[in-house]
CSV table of C-alpha atoms and ligand atoms in Angstrom, one decimal:
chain,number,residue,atom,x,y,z
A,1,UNK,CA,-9.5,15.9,-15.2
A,2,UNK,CA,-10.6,12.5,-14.0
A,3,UNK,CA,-10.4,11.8,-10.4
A,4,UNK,CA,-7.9,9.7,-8.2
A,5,UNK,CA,-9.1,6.6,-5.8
A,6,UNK,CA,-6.8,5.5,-3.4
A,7,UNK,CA,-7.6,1.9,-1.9
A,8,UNK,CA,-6.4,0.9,1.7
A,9,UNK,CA,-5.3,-2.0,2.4
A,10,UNK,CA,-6.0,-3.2,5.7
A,11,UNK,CA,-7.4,-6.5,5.4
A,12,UNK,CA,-4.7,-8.5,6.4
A,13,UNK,CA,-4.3,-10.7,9.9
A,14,UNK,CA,-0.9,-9.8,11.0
A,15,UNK,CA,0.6,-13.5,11.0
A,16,UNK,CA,4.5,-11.9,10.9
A,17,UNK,CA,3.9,-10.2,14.1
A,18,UNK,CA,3.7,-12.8,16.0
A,19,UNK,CA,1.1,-14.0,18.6
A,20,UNK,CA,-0.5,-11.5,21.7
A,21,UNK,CA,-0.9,-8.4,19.0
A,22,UNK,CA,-4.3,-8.7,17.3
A,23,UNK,CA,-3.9,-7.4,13.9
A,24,UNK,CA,-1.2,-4.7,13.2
A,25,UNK,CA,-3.6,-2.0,11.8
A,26,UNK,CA,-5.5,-1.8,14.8
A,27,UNK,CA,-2.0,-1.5,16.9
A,28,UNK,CA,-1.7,1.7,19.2
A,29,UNK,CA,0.8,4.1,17.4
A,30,UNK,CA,0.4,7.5,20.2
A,31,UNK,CA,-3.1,7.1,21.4
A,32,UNK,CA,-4.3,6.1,17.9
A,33,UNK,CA,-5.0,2.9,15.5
A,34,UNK,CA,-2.4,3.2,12.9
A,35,UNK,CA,-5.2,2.8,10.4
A,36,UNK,CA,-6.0,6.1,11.7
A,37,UNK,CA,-2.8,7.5,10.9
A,38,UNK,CA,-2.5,6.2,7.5
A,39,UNK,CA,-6.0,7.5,6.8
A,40,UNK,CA,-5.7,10.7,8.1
A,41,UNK,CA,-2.8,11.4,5.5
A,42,UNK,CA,-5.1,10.3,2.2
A,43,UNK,CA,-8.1,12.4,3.9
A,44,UNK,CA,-5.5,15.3,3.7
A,45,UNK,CA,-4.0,14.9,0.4
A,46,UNK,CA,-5.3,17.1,-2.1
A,47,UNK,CA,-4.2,14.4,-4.7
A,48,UNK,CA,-6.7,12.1,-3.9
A,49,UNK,CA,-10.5,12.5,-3.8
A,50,UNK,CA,-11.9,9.2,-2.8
A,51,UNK,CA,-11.1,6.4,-0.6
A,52,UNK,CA,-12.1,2.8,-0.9
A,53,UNK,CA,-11.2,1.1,2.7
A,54,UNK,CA,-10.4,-2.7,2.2
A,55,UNK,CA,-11.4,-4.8,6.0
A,56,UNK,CA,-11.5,-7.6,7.4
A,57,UNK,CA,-15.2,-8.9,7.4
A,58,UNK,CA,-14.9,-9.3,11.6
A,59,UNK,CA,-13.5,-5.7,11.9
A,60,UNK,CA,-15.5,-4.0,9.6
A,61,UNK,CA,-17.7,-2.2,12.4
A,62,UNK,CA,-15.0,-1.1,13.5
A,63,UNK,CA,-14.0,0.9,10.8
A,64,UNK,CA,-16.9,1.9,10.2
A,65,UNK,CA,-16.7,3.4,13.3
A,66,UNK,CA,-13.8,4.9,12.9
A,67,UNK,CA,-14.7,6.8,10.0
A,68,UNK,CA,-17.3,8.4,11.0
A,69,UNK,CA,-15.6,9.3,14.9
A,70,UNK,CA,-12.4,10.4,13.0
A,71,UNK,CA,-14.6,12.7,9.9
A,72,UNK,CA,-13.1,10.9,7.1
A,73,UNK,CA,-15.8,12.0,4.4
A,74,UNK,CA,-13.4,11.0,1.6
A,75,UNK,CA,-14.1,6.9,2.4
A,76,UNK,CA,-17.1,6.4,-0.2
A,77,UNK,CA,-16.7,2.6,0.9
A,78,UNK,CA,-15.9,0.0,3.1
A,79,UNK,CA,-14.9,-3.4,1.3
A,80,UNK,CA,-14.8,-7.0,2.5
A,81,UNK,CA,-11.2,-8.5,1.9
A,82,UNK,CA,-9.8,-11.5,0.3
A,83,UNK,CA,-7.7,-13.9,1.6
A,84,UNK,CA,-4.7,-12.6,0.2
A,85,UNK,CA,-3.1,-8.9,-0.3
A,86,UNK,CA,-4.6,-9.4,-4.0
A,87,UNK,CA,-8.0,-10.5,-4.1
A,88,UNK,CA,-7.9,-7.5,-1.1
A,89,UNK,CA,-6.7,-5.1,-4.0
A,90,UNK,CA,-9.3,-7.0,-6.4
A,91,UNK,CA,-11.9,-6.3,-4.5
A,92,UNK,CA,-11.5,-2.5,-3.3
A,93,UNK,CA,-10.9,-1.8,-7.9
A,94,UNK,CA,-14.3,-3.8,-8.2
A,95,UNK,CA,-16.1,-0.6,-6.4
A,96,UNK,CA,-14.1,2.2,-9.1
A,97,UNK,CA,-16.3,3.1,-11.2
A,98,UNK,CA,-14.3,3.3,-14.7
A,99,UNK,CA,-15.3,6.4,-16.0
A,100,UNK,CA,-14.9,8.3,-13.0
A,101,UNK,CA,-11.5,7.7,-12.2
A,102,UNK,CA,-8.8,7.7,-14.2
A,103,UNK,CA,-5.9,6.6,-12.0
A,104,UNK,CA,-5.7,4.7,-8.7
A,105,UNK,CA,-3.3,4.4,-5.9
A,106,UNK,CA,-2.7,1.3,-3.9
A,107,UNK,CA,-1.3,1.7,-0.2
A,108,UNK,CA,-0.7,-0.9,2.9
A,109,UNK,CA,-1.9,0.6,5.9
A,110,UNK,CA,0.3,-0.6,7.5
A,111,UNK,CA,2.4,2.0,6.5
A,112,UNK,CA,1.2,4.9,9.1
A,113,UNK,CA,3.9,7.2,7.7
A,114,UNK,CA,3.0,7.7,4.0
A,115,UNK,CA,3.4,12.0,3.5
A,116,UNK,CA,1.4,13.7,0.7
A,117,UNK,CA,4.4,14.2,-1.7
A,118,UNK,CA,5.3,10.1,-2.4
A,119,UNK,CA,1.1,10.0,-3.1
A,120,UNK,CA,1.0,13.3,-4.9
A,121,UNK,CA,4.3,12.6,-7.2
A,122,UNK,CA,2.8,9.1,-8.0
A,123,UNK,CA,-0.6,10.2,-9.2
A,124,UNK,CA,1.6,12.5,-11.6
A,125,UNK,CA,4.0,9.9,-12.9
A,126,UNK,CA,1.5,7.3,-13.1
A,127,UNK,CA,-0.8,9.6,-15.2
A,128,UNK,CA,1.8,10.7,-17.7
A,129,UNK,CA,3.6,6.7,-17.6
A,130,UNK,CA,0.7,4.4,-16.8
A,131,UNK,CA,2.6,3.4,-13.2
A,132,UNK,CA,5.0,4.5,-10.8
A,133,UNK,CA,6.0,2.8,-7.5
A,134,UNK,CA,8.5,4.6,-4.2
A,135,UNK,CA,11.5,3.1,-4.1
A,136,UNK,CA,14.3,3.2,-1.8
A,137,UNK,CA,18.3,1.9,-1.8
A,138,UNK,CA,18.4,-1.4,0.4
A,139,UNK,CA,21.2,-1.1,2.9
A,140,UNK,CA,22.0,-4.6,2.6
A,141,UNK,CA,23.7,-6.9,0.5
A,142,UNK,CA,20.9,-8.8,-0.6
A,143,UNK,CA,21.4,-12.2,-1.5
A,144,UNK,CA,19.6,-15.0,-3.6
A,145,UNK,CA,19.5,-18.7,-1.6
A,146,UNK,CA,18.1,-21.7,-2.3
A,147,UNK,CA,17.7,-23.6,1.1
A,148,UNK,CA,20.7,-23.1,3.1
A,149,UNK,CA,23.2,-22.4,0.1
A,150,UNK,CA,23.6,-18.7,-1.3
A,151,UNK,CA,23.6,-19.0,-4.8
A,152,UNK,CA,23.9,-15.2,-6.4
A,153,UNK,CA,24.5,-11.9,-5.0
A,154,UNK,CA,23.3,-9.1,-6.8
A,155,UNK,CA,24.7,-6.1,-7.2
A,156,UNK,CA,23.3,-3.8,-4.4
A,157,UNK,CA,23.5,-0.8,-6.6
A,158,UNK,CA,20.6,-1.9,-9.0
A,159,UNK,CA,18.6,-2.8,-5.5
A,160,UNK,CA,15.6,-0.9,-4.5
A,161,UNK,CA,13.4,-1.7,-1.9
A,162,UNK,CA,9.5,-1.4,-3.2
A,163,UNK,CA,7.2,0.6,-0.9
A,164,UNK,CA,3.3,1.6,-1.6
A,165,UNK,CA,1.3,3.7,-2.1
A,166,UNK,CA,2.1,2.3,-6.1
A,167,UNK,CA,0.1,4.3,-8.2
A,168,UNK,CA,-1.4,2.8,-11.6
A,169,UNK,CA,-3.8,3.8,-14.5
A,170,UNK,CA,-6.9,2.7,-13.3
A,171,UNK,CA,-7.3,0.6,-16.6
A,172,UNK,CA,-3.8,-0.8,-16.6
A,173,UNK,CA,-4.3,-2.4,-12.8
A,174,UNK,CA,-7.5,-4.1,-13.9
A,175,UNK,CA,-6.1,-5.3,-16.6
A,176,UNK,CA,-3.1,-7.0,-14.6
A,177,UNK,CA,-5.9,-8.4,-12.1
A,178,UNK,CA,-7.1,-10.5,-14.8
A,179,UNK,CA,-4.1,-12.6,-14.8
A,180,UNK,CA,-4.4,-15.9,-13.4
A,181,UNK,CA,-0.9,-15.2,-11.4
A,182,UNK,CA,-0.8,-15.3,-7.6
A,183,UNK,CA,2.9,-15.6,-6.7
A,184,UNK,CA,2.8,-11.6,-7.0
A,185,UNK,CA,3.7,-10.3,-3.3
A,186,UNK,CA,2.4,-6.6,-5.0
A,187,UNK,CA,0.5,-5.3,-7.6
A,188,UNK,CA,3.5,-3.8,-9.3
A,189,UNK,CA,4.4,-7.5,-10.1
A,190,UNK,CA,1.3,-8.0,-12.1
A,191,UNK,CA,2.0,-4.6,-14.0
A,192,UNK,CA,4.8,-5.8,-15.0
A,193,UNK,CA,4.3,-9.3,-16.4
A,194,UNK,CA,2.1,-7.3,-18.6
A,195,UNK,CA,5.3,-6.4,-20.2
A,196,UNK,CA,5.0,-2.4,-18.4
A,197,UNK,CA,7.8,-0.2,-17.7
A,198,UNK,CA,6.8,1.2,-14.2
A,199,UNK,CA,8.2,4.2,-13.5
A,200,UNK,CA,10.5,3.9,-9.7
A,201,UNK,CA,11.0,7.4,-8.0
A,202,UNK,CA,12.1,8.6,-4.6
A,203,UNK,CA,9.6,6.7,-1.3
A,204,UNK,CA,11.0,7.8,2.2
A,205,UNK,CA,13.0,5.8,4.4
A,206,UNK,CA,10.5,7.1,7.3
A,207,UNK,CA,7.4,5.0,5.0
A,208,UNK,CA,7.9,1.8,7.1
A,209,UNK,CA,5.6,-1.1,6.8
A,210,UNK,CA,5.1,-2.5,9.9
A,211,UNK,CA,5.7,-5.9,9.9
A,212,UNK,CA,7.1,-7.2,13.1
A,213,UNK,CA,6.5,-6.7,16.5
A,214,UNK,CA,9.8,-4.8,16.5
A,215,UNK,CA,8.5,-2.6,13.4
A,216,UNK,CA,6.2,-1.2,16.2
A,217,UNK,CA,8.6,0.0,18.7
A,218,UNK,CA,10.2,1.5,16.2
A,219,UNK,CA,7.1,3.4,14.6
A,220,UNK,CA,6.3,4.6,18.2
A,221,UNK,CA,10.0,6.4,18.2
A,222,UNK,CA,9.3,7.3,14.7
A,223,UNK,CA,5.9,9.4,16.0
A,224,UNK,CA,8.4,11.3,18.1
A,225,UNK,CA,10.4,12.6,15.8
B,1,CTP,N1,-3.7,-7.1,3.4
B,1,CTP,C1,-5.0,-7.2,2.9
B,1,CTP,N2,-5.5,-8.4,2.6
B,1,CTP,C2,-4.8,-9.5,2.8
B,1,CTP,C3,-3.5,-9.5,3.2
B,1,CTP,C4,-2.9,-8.3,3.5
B,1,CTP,O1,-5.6,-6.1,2.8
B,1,CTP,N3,-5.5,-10.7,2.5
B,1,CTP,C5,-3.1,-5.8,3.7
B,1,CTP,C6,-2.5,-5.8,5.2
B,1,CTP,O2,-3.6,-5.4,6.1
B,1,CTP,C7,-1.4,-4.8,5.1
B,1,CTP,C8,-1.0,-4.8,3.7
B,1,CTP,O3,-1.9,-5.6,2.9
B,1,CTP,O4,-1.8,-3.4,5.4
B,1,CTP,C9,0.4,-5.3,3.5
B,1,CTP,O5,0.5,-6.7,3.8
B,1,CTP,P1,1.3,-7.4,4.9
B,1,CTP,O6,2.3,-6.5,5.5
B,1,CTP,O7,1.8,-8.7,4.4
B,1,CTP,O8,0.2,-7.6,6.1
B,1,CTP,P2,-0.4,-9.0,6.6
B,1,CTP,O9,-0.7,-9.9,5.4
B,1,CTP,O10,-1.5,-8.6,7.5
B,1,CTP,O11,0.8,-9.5,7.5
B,1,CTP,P3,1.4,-11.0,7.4
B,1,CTP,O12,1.8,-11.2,5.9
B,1,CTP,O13,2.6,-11.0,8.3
B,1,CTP,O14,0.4,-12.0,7.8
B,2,MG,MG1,0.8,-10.6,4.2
């Protein structure tokens, strides 16, 4: 069988967090960069057998660094970043060799507590439906505005919250790249305007991204349990 890349995500700057934090992935979660922890996990997973680490130009000793101190043989590279989440993504697919790999499996690392069964079961559902993404039920009532005026409220049933590691056939998310759209906050959004039914299964409410400073207090307690 072809093989399965994983890209990492890590080239963002943080902005949500707030000022004093430097950037989020380099945060202490236990003693450790939370880019650590995230990595660690894809190092582990049987699902995966190659890594393509997406920096920031300025930090990208330090990852280096961290690689090679931490053992992660499965990183086979270290990419530059974009200036947004998708010419990240664009860049870390533009080292995938296309014959080698058949599907690919996109994760923020700012997401420290990804577990080998969301990244395992989307491999699976991705081969066998071209993409899947982790969802889980929003817990609450979402609502549409425009300014200060709520104009709909959908029906929190049908609401799931997206989380990553969103898993794709390799070809289908090179394919979306090509679009000329950048309003998409993921890359599932760019699946779908290609007209794709991705597939949504079960992601773990413990899968936080960590977004605000308060996300980080709360990842610390998370470590604990
Ligand atoms: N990311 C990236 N390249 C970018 C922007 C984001 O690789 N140009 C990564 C971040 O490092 C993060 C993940 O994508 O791991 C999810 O993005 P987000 O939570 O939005 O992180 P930031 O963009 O860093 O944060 P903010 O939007 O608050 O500035
Ligand atoms: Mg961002």
């Amino acid at each position: 069988m072809a093989e399965v890349a994983a890209i990492v995500l890590a080239a963002g700057s943080g902005q949500r967090m707030g000022p004093g934090h430097g950037d989020k992935v380099w945060a202490d979660l236990g003693g450790s960069p939370v880019l650590r922890h995230t990595l660690t996990v894809f190092q582990h997973a049987a699902s995966v057998h190659t890594i393509v680490l997406v920096t920031r130009e300025d930090l990208r000793a330090r990852s280096e660094a961290l690689i090679v101190d931490v053992g992660l043989t499965k990183v086979h590279a270290v990419v530059g970043g974009g200036a947004t989440r998708r010419e990240s993504t664009r860049n870390g697919l533009a080292v995938l060799a296309r014959g080698r790999f058949d599907v690919v499996t996109v994760h923020d690392a700012a997401r420290p507590f990804i577990d080998e069964r969301i990244i395992a079961e989307g491999v699976a559902l991705a081969r066998e439906h071209g993409a899947a993404i982790p969802v889980i039920p929003v817990s609450d009532t979402i609502k549409r505005v425009s300014g200060s005026a709520i104009v709909d409220s959908p029906t929190r049933e049908d609401l799931r919250a997206a989380q990553t590691p969103q898993a794709f056939r390799l070809d289908l998310l090179v394919r979306a790249h090509e679009s000329a759209d950048d309003t998409a906050t993921d890359d599932g959004v760019l699946v779908e305007r290609l007209g794709y039914t991705i597939r949504a299964y079960p992601g773990s409410v413990r899968n936080i991204k960590i977004t605000v400073a308060e996300d980080l207090l709360f990842a610390r307690a998370l470590l604990a349990t």
